Amino acid sequence: MGGVEFVKGHGTENDFVVLPDPDGLIDLDGDDGRLVRAVCHRRRGIGADGVLRVVRTDGPVAAAAGVAGGEATWFMDYRNADGSLAEMCGNGIRVFARYLVEAGLVAPGAHPVATRAGTRRVTVDHTGPVTVDMGPAELGPYSTTVVGGAGGVELDGVAVDVGNPHLACVAPPSVALDTLDLARPPAYDASLFPRGVNVEVLTPLVDGAVRLRVHERGSGETRSCGTGTVAGAVAALHAAGRGTGTVTVDTPGGTLLVGVDAASTTLTGPAELVARGTWGVPVALGV
């Protein structure tokens, strides 16, 4: 393979490499996801929190993933930076939709995008924020995590399913959010989360707003996480005795707006494409 065309983008500094591959010709699974790890490497690759492959829903990649396109023409084949598969990415799907518009693959407006978590409708144009109907967020059982390794900070949280698994922890005032060590994977109950879990730590809801940090499975601490933002907003409302509402979520990478009602959730925020080019695919790269 001589080179791979790419576009680099981010949503509130949660960054992605977009790989246009309509016919599914790029092997992202070979050698246990080595190509994804290489392209996401911050020193020896392009650098990203994950890869968004743009493939058609009527092709072999979507079929192998068990994705039925239905009304959607495009499938967001999302991979974490370590090469592992992920069901859904709220920041990533906004970047993905922005790319579809900028590449002329769809017109500005509302469009369905297929993901491993199901089809999501995204409203996007050439500028301005992008809104995603994220589907319902399901509260699960309460659980705990330990942040910062052995002897770290133990936090209570609640499981939230946003198409992928989360443990959202509303921290008490005694916990300083900025001092937590989220670089290391937090401990969690593997019997409750057999496929791993994204862990959010957030402040209590005050005047309709929270602050949030997140450790994403397969990527580490990221500047923002779209599904994690939704999970955090749902947990914050739940902790405040509410089942619905609108929450402004401030992350290290920027601000997102989450809407929660009885039927579904929405996520609104920026999506920017910042670079494009051809990656040389260093096949001898050890990652």
mmCIF file with all atom_site columns, N, CA and C in Angstrom, residues 36-37 40 48-50 78-86 185-186 188 195-198 215-222:
data_model
loop_
_atom_site.group_PDB
_atom_site.id
_atom_site.type_symbol
_atom_site.label_atom_id
_atom_site.label_alt_id
_atom_site.label_comp_id
_atom_site.label_asym_id
_atom_site.label_entity_id
_atom_site.label_seq_id
_atom_site.pdbx_PDB_ins_code
_atom_site.Cartn_x
_atom_site.Cartn_y
_atom_site.Cartn_z
_atom_site.occupancy
_atom_site.B_iso_or_equiv
_atom_site.pdbx_formal_charge
_atom_site.auth_seq_id
_atom_site.auth_comp_id
_atom_site.auth_asym_id
_atom_site.auth_atom_id
_atom_site.pdbx_PDB_model_num
ATOM 1  N N  . VAL A 1 36  ? -4.263  0.930  12.643 1.00 0.00 ? 36  VAL A N  1
ATOM 2  C CA . VAL A 1 36  ? -4.944  1.961  13.430 1.00 0.00 ? 36  VAL A CA 1
ATOM 3  C C  . VAL A 1 36  ? -4.013  2.498  14.508 1.00 0.00 ? 36  VAL A C  1
ATOM 4  N N  . ARG A 1 37  ? -3.329  1.614  15.203 1.00 0.00 ? 37  ARG A N  1
ATOM 5  C CA . ARG A 1 37  ? -2.401  2.059  16.250 1.00 0.00 ? 37  ARG A CA 1
ATOM 6  C C  . ARG A 1 37  ? -1.299  2.944  15.666 1.00 0.00 ? 37  ARG A C  1
ATOM 7  N N  . CYS A 1 40  ? -2.669  6.472  14.656 1.00 0.00 ? 40  CYS A N  1
ATOM 8  C CA . CYS A 1 40  ? -3.066  7.269  15.823 1.00 0.00 ? 40  CYS A CA 1
ATOM 9  C C  . CYS A 1 40  ? -1.888  7.640  16.721 1.00 0.00 ? 40  CYS A C  1
ATOM 10 N N  . ALA A 1 48  ? -4.061  10.764 16.935 1.00 0.00 ? 48  ALA A N  1
ATOM 11 C CA . ALA A 1 48  ? -5.510  10.910 17.091 1.00 0.00 ? 48  ALA A CA 1
ATOM 12 C C  . ALA A 1 48  ? -5.988  10.043 18.239 1.00 0.00 ? 48  ALA A C  1
ATOM 13 N N  . ASP A 1 49  ? -7.207  10.350 18.699 1.00 0.00 ? 49  ASP A N  1
ATOM 14 C CA . ASP A 1 49  ? -7.876  9.513  19.692 1.00 0.00 ? 49  ASP A CA 1
ATOM 15 C C  . ASP A 1 49  ? -8.554  8.306  19.053 1.00 0.00 ? 49  ASP A C  1
ATOM 16 N N  . GLY A 1 50  ? -8.734  8.343  17.726 1.00 0.00 ? 50  GLY A N  1
ATOM 17 C CA . GLY A 1 50  ? -9.383  7.236  17.054 1.00 0.00 ? 50  GLY A CA 1
ATOM 18 C C  . GLY A 1 50  ? -9.439  7.453  15.555 1.00 0.00 ? 50  GLY A C  1
ATOM 19 N N  . TYR A 1 78  ? -15.822 2.972  13.421 1.00 0.00 ? 78  TYR A N  1
ATOM 20 C CA . TYR A 1 78  ? -14.982 3.672  14.393 1.00 0.00 ? 78  TYR A CA 1
ATOM 21 C C  . TYR A 1 78  ? -14.065 2.715  15.131 1.00 0.00 ? 78  TYR A C  1
ATOM 22 N N  . ARG A 1 79  ? -12.798 3.131  15.251 1.00 0.00 ? 79  ARG A N  1
ATOM 23 C CA . ARG A 1 79  ? -11.796 2.375  15.997 1.00 0.00 ? 79  ARG A CA 1
ATOM 24 C C  . ARG A 1 79  ? -11.135 3.277  17.027 1.00 0.00 ? 79  ARG A C  1
ATOM 25 N N  . ASN A 1 80  ? -10.941 2.748  18.245 1.00 0.00 ? 80  ASN A N  1
ATOM 26 C CA . ASN A 1 80  ? -10.170 3.456  19.261 1.00 0.00 ? 80  ASN A CA 1
ATOM 27 C C  . ASN A 1 80  ? -8.704  3.502  18.858 1.00 0.00 ? 80  ASN A C  1
ATOM 28 N N  . ALA A 1 81  ? -7.930  4.333  19.549 1.00 0.00 ? 81  ALA A N  1
ATOM 29 C CA . ALA A 1 81  ? -6.524  4.506  19.199 1.00 0.00 ? 81  ALA A CA 1
ATOM 30 C C  . ALA A 1 81  ? -5.712  3.222  19.344 1.00 0.00 ? 81  ALA A C  1
ATOM 31 N N  . ASP A 1 82  ? -6.154  2.293  20.192 1.00 0.00 ? 82  ASP A N  1
ATOM 32 C CA . ASP A 1 82  ? -5.423  1.036  20.351 1.00 0.00 ? 82  ASP A CA 1
ATOM 33 C C  . ASP A 1 82  ? -5.849  -0.017 19.336 1.00 0.00 ? 82  ASP A C  1
ATOM 34 N N  . GLY A 1 83  ? -6.714  0.358  18.384 1.00 0.00 ? 83  GLY A N  1
ATOM 35 C CA . GLY A 1 83  ? -7.155  -0.561 17.347 1.00 0.00 ? 83  GLY A CA 1
ATOM 36 C C  . GLY A 1 83  ? -8.437  -1.295 17.655 1.00 0.00 ? 83  GLY A C  1
ATOM 37 N N  . SER A 1 84  ? -8.931  -1.172 18.883 1.00 0.00 ? 84  SER A N  1
ATOM 38 C CA . SER A 1 84  ? -10.155 -1.888 19.265 1.00 0.00 ? 84  SER A CA 1
ATOM 39 C C  . SER A 1 84  ? -11.386 -1.207 18.667 1.00 0.00 ? 84  SER A C  1
ATOM 40 N N  . LEU A 1 85  ? -12.433 -2.002 18.486 1.00 0.00 ? 85  LEU A N  1
ATOM 41 C CA . LEU A 1 85  ? -13.692 -1.487 17.955 1.00 0.00 ? 85  LEU A CA 1
ATOM 42 C C  . LEU A 1 85  ? -14.472 -0.756 19.035 1.00 0.00 ? 85  LEU A C  1
ATOM 43 N N  . ALA A 1 86  ? -15.232 0.243  18.622 1.00 0.00 ? 86  ALA A N  1
ATOM 44 C CA . ALA A 1 86  ? -16.154 0.927  19.529 1.00 0.00 ? 86  ALA A CA 1
ATOM 45 C C  . ALA A 1 86  ? -17.500 1.057  18.844 1.00 0.00 ? 86  ALA A C  1
ATOM 46 N N  . PRO A 1 185 ? -5.815  3.765  33.419 1.00 0.00 ? 185 PRO A N  1
ATOM 47 C CA . PRO A 1 185 ? -7.180  3.232  33.354 1.00 0.00 ? 185 PRO A CA 1
ATOM 48 C C  . PRO A 1 185 ? -7.777  3.078  34.749 1.00 0.00 ? 185 PRO A C  1
ATOM 49 N N  . PRO A 1 186 ? -8.938  3.664  35.004 1.00 0.00 ? 186 PRO A N  1
ATOM 50 C CA . PRO A 1 186 ? -9.586  3.477  36.304 1.00 0.00 ? 186 PRO A CA 1
ATOM 51 C C  . PRO A 1 186 ? -10.013 2.018  36.494 1.00 0.00 ? 186 PRO A C  1
ATOM 52 N N  . TYR A 1 188 ? -12.602 -0.908 37.573 1.00 0.00 ? 188 TYR A N  1
ATOM 53 C CA . TYR A 1 188 ? -14.049 -1.037 37.446 1.00 0.00 ? 188 TYR A CA 1
ATOM 54 C C  . TYR A 1 188 ? -14.452 -2.488 37.635 1.00 0.00 ? 188 TYR A C  1
ATOM 55 N N  . ARG A 1 195 ? -16.983 -5.722 28.510 1.00 0.00 ? 195 ARG A N  1
ATOM 56 C CA . ARG A 1 195 ? -16.301 -5.195 27.319 1.00 0.00 ? 195 ARG A CA 1
ATOM 57 C C  . ARG A 1 195 ? -15.523 -3.918 27.628 1.00 0.00 ? 195 ARG A C  1
ATOM 58 N N  . GLY A 1 196 ? -15.280 -3.672 28.909 1.00 0.00 ? 196 GLY A N  1
ATOM 59 C CA . GLY A 1 196 ? -14.622 -2.438 29.297 1.00 0.00 ? 196 GLY A CA 1
ATOM 60 C C  . GLY A 1 196 ? -15.638 -1.317 29.443 1.00 0.00 ? 196 GLY A C  1
ATOM 61 N N  . VAL A 1 197 ? -15.155 -0.144 29.879 1.00 0.00 ? 197 VAL A N  1
ATOM 62 C CA . VAL A 1 197 ? -16.089 0.949  30.157 1.00 0.00 ? 197 VAL A CA 1
ATOM 63 C C  . VAL A 1 197 ? -15.366 2.288  30.053 1.00 0.00 ? 197 VAL A C  1
ATOM 64 N N  . ASN A 1 198 ? -16.081 3.292  29.608 1.00 0.00 ? 198 ASN A N  1
ATOM 65 C CA . ASN A 1 198 ? -15.624 4.669  29.660 1.00 0.00 ? 198 ASN A CA 1
ATOM 66 C C  . ASN A 1 198 ? -16.021 5.236  31.020 1.00 0.00 ? 198 ASN A C  1
ATOM 67 N N  . HIS A 1 215 ? -12.008 9.200  30.977 1.00 0.00 ? 215 HIS A N  1
ATOM 68 C CA . HIS A 1 215 ? -11.040 8.217  30.493 1.00 0.00 ? 215 HIS A CA 1
ATOM 69 C C  . HIS A 1 215 ? -11.801 7.272  29.571 1.00 0.00 ? 215 HIS A C  1
ATOM 70 N N  . GLU A 1 216 ? -11.384 7.237  28.304 1.00 0.00 ? 216 GLU A N  1
ATOM 71 C CA . GLU A 1 216 ? -12.054 6.382  27.327 1.00 0.00 ? 216 GLU A CA 1
ATOM 72 C C  . GLU A 1 216 ? -11.306 5.064  27.179 1.00 0.00 ? 216 GLU A C  1
ATOM 73 N N  . ARG A 1 217 ? -12.048 3.965  27.235 1.00 0.00 ? 217 ARG A N  1
ATOM 74 C CA . ARG A 1 217 ? -11.423 2.658  27.019 1.00 0.00 ? 217 ARG A CA 1
ATOM 75 C C  . ARG A 1 217 ? -10.769 2.644  25.629 1.00 0.00 ? 217 ARG A C  1
ATOM 76 N N  . GLY A 1 218 ? -9.552  2.177  25.574 1.00 0.00 ? 218 GLY A N  1
ATOM 77 C CA . GLY A 1 218 ? -8.855  2.075  24.298 1.00 0.00 ? 218 GLY A CA 1
ATOM 78 C C  . GLY A 1 218 ? -8.176  3.342  23.828 1.00 0.00 ? 218 GLY A C  1
ATOM 79 N N  . SER A 1 219 ? -8.390  4.471  24.529 1.00 0.00 ? 219 SER A N  1
ATOM 80 C CA . SER A 1 219 ? -7.776  5.724  24.097 1.00 0.00 ? 219 SER A CA 1
ATOM 81 C C  . SER A 1 219 ? -7.129  6.497  25.236 1.00 0.00 ? 219 SER A C  1
ATOM 82 N N  . GLY A 1 220 ? -7.478  6.209  26.483 1.00 0.00 ? 220 GLY A N  1
ATOM 83 C CA . GLY A 1 220 ? -6.945  6.950  27.612 1.00 0.00 ? 220 GLY A CA 1
ATOM 84 C C  . GLY A 1 220 ? -7.767  8.193  27.905 1.00 0.00 ? 220 GLY A C  1
ATOM 85 N N  . GLU A 1 221 ? -7.209  9.113  28.683 1.00 0.00 ? 221 GLU A N  1
ATOM 86 C CA . GLU A 1 221 ? -7.936  10.354 28.925 1.00 0.00 ? 221 GLU A CA 1
ATOM 87 C C  . GLU A 1 221 ? -7.959  11.171 27.647 1.00 0.00 ? 221 GLU A C  1
ATOM 88 N N  . THR A 1 222 ? -9.142  11.636 27.280 1.00 0.00 ? 222 THR A N  1
ATOM 89 C CA . THR A 1 222 ? -9.295  12.472 26.093 1.00 0.00 ? 222 THR A CA 1
ATOM 90 C C  . THR A 1 222 ? -9.802  13.846 26.517 1.00 0.00 ? 222 THR A C  1
#
